[in-house]
CSV table of C-alpha atoms in Angstrom, one decimal:
chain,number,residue,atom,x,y,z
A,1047,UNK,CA,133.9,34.9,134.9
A,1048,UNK,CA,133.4,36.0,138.3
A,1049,UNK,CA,130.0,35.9,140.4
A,1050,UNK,CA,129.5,39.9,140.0
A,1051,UNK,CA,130.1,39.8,136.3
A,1052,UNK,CA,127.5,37.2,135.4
A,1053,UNK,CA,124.8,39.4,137.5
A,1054,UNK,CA,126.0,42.7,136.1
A,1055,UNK,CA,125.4,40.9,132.4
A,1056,UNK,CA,122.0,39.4,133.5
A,1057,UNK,CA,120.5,42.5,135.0
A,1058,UNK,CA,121.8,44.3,131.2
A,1059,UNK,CA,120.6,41.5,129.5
A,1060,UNK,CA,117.2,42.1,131.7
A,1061,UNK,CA,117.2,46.1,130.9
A,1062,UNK,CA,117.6,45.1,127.1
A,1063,UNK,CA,114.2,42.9,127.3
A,1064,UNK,CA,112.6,45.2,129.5
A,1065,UNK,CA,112.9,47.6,127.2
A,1066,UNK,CA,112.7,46.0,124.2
A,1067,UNK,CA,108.6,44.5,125.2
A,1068,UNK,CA,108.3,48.6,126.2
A,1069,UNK,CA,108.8,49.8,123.1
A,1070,UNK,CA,107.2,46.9,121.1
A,1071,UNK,CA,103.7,47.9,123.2
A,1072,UNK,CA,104.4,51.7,122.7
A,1073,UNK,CA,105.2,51.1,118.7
A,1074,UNK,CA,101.7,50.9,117.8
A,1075,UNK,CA,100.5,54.2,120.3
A,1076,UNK,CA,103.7,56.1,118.4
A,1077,UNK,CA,102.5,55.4,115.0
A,1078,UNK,CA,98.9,56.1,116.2
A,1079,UNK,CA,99.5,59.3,117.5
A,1080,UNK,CA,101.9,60.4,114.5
A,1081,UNK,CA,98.8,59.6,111.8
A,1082,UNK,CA,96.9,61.5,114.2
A,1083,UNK,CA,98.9,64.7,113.9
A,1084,UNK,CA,99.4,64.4,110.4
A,1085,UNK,CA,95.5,64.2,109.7
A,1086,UNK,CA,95.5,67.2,112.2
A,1087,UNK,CA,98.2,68.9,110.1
A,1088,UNK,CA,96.4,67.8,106.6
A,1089,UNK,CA,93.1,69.6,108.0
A,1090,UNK,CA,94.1,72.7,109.0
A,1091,UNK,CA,96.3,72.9,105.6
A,1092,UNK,CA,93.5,72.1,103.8
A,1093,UNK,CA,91.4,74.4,106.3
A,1094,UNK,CA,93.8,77.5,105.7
A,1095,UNK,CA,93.7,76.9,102.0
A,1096,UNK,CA,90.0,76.9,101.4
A,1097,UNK,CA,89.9,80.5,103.8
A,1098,UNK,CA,92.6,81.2,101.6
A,1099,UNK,CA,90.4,81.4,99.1
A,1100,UNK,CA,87.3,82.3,100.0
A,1101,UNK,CA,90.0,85.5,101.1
A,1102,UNK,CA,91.0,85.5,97.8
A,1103,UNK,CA,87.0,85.8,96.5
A,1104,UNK,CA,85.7,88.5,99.4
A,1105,UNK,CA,88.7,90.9,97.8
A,1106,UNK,CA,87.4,90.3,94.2
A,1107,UNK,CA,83.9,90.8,95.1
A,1108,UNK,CA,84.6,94.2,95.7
A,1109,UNK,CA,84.4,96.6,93.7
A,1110,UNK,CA,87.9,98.3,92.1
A,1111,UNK,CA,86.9,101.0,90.7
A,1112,UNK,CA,83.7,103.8,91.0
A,1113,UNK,CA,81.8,103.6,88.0
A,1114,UNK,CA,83.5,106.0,85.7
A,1115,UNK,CA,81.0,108.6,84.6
A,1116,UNK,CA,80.7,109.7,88.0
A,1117,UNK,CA,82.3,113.0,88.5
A,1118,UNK,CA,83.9,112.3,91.6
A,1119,UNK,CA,86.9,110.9,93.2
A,1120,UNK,CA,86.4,107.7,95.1
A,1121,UNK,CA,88.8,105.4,96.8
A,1122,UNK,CA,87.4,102.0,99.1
A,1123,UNK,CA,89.7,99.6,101.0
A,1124,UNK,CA,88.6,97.6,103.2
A,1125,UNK,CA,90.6,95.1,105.4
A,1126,UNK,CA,89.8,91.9,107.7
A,1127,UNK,CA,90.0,91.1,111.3
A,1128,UNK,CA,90.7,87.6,110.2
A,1129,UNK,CA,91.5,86.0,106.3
A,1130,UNK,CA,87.9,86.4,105.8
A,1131,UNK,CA,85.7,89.4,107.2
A,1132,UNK,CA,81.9,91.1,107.7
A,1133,UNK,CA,83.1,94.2,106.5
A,1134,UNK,CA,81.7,95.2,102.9
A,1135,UNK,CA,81.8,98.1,100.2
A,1136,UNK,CA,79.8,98.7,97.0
A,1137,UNK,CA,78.9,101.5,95.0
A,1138,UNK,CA,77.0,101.9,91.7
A,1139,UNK,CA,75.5,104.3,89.1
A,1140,UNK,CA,71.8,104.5,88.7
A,1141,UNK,CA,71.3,104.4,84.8
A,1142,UNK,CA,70.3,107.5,82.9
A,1143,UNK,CA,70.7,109.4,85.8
A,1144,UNK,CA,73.6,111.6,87.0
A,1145,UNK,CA,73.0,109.8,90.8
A,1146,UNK,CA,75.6,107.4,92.2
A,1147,UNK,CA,75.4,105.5,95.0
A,1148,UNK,CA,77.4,103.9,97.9
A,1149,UNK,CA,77.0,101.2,100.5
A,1150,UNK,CA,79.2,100.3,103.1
A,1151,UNK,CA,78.5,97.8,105.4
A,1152,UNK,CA,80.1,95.9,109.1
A,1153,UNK,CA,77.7,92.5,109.5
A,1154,UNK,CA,78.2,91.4,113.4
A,1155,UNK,CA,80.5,89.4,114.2
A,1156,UNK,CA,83.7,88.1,112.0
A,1157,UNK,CA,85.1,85.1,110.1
A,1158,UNK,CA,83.4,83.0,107.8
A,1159,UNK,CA,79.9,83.4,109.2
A,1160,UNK,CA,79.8,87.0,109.0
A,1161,UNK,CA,81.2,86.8,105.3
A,1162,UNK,CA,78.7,84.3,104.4
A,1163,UNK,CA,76.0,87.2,106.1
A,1164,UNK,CA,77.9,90.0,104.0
A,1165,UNK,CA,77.1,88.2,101.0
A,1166,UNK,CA,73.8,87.7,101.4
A,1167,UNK,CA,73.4,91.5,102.1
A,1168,UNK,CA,75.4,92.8,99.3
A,1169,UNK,CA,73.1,90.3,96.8
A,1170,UNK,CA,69.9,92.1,98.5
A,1171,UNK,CA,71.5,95.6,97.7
A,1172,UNK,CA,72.3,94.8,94.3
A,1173,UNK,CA,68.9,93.3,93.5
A,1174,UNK,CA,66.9,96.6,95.6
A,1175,UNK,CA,69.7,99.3,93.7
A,1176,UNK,CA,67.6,98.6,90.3
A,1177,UNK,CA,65.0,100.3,91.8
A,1178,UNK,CA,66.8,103.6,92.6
A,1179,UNK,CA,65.6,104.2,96.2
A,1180,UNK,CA,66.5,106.8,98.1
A,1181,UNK,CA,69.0,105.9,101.4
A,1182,UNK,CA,66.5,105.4,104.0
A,1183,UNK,CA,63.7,103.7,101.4
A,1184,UNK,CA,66.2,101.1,100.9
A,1185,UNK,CA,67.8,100.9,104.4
A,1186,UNK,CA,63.9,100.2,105.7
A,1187,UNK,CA,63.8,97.0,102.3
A,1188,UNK,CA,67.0,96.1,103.6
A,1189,UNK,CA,65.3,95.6,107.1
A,1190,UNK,CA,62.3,94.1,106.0
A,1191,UNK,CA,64.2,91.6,103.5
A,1192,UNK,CA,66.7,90.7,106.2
A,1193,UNK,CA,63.8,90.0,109.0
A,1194,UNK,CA,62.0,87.6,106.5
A,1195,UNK,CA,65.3,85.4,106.6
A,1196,UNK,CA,66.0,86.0,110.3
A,1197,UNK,CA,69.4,84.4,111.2
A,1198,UNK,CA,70.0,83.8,114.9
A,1199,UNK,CA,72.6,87.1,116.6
A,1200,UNK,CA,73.3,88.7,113.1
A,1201,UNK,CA,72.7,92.2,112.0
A,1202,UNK,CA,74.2,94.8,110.1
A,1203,UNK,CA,75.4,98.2,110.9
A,1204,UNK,CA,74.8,99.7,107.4
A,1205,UNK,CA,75.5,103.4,105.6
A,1206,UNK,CA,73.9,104.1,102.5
A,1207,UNK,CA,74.3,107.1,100.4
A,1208,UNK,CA,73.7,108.9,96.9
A,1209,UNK,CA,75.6,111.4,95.3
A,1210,UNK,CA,73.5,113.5,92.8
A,1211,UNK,CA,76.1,115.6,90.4
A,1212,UNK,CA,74.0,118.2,89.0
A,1213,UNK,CA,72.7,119.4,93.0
A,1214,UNK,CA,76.0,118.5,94.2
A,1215,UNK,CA,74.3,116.7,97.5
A,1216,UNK,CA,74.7,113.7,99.4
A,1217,UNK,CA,71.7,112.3,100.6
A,1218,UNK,CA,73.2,109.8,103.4
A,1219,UNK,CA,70.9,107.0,105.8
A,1220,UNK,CA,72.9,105.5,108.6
A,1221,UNK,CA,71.5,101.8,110.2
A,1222,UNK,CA,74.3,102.0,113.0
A,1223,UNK,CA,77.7,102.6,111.6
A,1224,UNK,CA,79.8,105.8,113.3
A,1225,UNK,CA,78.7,109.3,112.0
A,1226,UNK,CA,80.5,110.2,108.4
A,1227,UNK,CA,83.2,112.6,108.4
A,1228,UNK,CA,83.0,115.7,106.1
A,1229,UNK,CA,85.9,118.2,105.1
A,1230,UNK,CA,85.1,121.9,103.9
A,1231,UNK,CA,88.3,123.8,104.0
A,1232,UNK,CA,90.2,122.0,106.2
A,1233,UNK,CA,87.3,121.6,109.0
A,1234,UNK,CA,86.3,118.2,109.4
A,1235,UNK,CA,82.8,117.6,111.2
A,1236,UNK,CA,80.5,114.8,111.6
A,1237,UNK,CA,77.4,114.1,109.7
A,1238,UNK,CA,75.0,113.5,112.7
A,1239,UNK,CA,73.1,110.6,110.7
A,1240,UNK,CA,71.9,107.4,113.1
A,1241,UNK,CA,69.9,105.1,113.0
A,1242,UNK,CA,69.1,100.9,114.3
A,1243,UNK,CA,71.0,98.2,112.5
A,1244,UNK,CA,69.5,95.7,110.0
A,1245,UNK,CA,67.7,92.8,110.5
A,1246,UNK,CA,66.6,93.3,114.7
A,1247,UNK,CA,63.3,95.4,114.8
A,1248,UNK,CA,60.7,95.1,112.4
A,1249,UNK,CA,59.5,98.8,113.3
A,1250,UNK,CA,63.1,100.2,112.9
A,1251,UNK,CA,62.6,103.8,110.6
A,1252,UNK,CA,65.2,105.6,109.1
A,1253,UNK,CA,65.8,109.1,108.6
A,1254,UNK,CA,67.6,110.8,105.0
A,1255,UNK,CA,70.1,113.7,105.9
A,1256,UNK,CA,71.5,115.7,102.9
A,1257,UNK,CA,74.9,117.3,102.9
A,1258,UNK,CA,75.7,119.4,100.0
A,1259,UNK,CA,79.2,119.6,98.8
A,1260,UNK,CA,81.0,121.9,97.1
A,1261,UNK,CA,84.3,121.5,94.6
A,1262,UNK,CA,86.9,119.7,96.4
A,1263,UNK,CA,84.8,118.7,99.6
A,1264,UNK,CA,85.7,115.5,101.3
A,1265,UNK,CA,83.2,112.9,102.4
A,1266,UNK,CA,84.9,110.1,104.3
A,1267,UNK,CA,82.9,106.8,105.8
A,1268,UNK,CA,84.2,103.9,108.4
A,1269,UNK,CA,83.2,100.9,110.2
A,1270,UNK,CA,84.1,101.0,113.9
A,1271,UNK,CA,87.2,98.8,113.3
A,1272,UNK,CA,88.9,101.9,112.6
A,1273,UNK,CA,88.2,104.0,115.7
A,1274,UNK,CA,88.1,101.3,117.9
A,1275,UNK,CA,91.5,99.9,117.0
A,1276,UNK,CA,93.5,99.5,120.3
A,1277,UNK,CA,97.2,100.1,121.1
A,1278,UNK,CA,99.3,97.9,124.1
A,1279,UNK,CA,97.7,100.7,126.2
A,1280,UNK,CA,94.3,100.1,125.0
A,1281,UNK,CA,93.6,103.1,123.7
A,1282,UNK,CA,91.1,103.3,121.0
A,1283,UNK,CA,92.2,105.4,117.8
A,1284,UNK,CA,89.5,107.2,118.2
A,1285,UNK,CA,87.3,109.9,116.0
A,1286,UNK,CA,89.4,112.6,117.4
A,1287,UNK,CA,92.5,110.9,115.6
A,1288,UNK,CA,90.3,109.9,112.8
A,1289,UNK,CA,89.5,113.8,112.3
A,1290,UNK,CA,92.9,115.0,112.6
A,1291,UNK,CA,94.2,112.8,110.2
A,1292,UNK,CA,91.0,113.5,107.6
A,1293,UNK,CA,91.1,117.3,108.1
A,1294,UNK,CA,95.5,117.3,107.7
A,1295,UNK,CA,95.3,115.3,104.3
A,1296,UNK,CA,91.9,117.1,103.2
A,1297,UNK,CA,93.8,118.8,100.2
A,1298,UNK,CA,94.7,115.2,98.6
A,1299,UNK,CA,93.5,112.7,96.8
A,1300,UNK,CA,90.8,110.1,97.7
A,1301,UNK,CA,93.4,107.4,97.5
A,1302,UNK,CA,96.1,109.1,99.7
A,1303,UNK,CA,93.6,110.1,102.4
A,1304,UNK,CA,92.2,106.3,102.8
A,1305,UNK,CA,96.0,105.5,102.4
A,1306,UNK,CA,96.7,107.8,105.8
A,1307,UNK,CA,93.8,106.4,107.7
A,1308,UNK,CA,95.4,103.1,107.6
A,1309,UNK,CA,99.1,104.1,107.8
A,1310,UNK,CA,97.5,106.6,111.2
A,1311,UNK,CA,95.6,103.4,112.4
A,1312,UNK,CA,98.6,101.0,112.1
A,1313,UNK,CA,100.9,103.2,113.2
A,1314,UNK,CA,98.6,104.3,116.5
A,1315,UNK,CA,98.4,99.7,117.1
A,1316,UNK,CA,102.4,99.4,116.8
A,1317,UNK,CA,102.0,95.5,115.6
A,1318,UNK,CA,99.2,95.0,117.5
A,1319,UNK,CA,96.7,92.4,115.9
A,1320,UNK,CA,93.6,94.3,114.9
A,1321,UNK,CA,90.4,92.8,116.7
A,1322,UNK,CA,88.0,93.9,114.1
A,1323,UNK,CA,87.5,94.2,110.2
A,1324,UNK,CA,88.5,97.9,108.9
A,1325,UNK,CA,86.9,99.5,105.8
A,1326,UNK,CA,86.7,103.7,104.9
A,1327,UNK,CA,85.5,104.9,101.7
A,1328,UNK,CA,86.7,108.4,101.1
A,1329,UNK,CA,84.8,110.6,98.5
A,1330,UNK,CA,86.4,113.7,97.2
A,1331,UNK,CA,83.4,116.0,95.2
């Protein structure tokens, strides 16, 4: 074997060691770093599950269906920002009365934390609804009830109403959700009811507006998610849109006018991921 043969094998014979004592030291940093990502992976499986189902609950919590001896057709649908939202919806009958009521609510905020908030306001509306208050008697309990449990930057923007069948009138309080929408004939307008969110000011007062509807008048409510939902422009939808879009389907059902709000708002983001939760109630009399 010549001279330049025995150092071409040594230095390949030093490469082999070389590398061999490299991977020996980086063997135990590999295996480190690959249970490492799978206990990353494990969590957020285990993370995505659990909103998965706390999804799963928010949706079920939620009323399907208007109580069925009211005499008016109701439709609700609300959807999250995220798996899990602060957006909310209820509505109930007060018993041996022909009153119904509804609530629809956006906590600040979104994700779990403003679900968790949602919850606790939706429990304090159910528990103030046996009462039967009038709309701004129990948007200023809601305040007070919220302000004795304070909870650090949450709030919520809140509409309550009650529909009373036999004077065929709304009586609507607003705590700082966008003005509702009402339909006679084709001619959508705003109902110009405002007031302070829930849970800030202790002196917060709220005012009662009645609307009275005849056959066939639509009453339609939103959180902001829905006008304020952006294209790649960033353009907001809008309550000009919103309007246009209540006042052309104003002949149909409750169900296929919340239906067109969303197709119109969708349609208006092109695939663009919505920032905020969306919810609209539409009430046909």
């Amino acid at each position: 074997m010549t001279l330049n043969a025995e150092r071409h094998l040594a230095r390949q014979a030093a490469r082999k060691h070389v590398a061999k004592k490299t991977l020996e030291c980086l063997l135990p940093d590999l295996r480190s770093e690959s249970r490492t990502g799978r206990n990353v992976r494990l969590r957020e499986a285990r993370h995505h599950h659990e909103l998965q189902l706390a999804s799963e609950l928010q949706s079920e919590l939620l009323p399907a269906v208007h109580p069925p001896e009211a005499r008016i057709d109701l439709r609700a649908r609300s959807v999250a920002a995220r798996m899990v939202g602060g957006d909310f919806y209820d509505f109930f009958r007060y018993p041996g009365k022909a009153i119904s009521a509804e609530a629809i609510g956006d906590v600040s905020g979104k994700g779990a934390a403003a679900a968790i908030y949602a919850g606790l306001v939706t429990g304090l509306i159910r528990s103030l609804a046996a009462l039967e208050l009038g709309p701004a008697e129990m948007l200023s309990r809601l305040n007070k009830a919220l302000l004795k449990r304070p909870v650090r930057g949450r709030y919520v923007s809140l509409i309550y109403a009650t529909w009373d069948e036999r004077e065929r009138v709304f009586r609507i309080a607003n705590a700082g959700l966008p003005y509702p929408v009402c339909v006679r004939g084709r001619q959508a307008f705003p109902i110009k009811a405002a007031g302070l969110p829930l849970g800030m000011f202790e002196e917060a007062e709220y005012e009662e507006h009645t609307v009275t509807c005849g056959p066939g008048d639509l009453v339609v409510f939103y959180t902001d998610g829905v006008t304020e939902a952006i294209n790649s422009e960033y353009e907001d939808f809008g309550a000009e849109r919103l309007e246009e879009v209540i006042s052309s389907h104003a002949g149909e059902t409750a169900d296929r006018v919340v239906s067109a709000i969303f197709f119109a708002v969708a349609s208006h983001a092109k695939g663009l991921e919505a920032y905020d939760d969306q919810t609209v109630i539409a009430v046909r009399t």
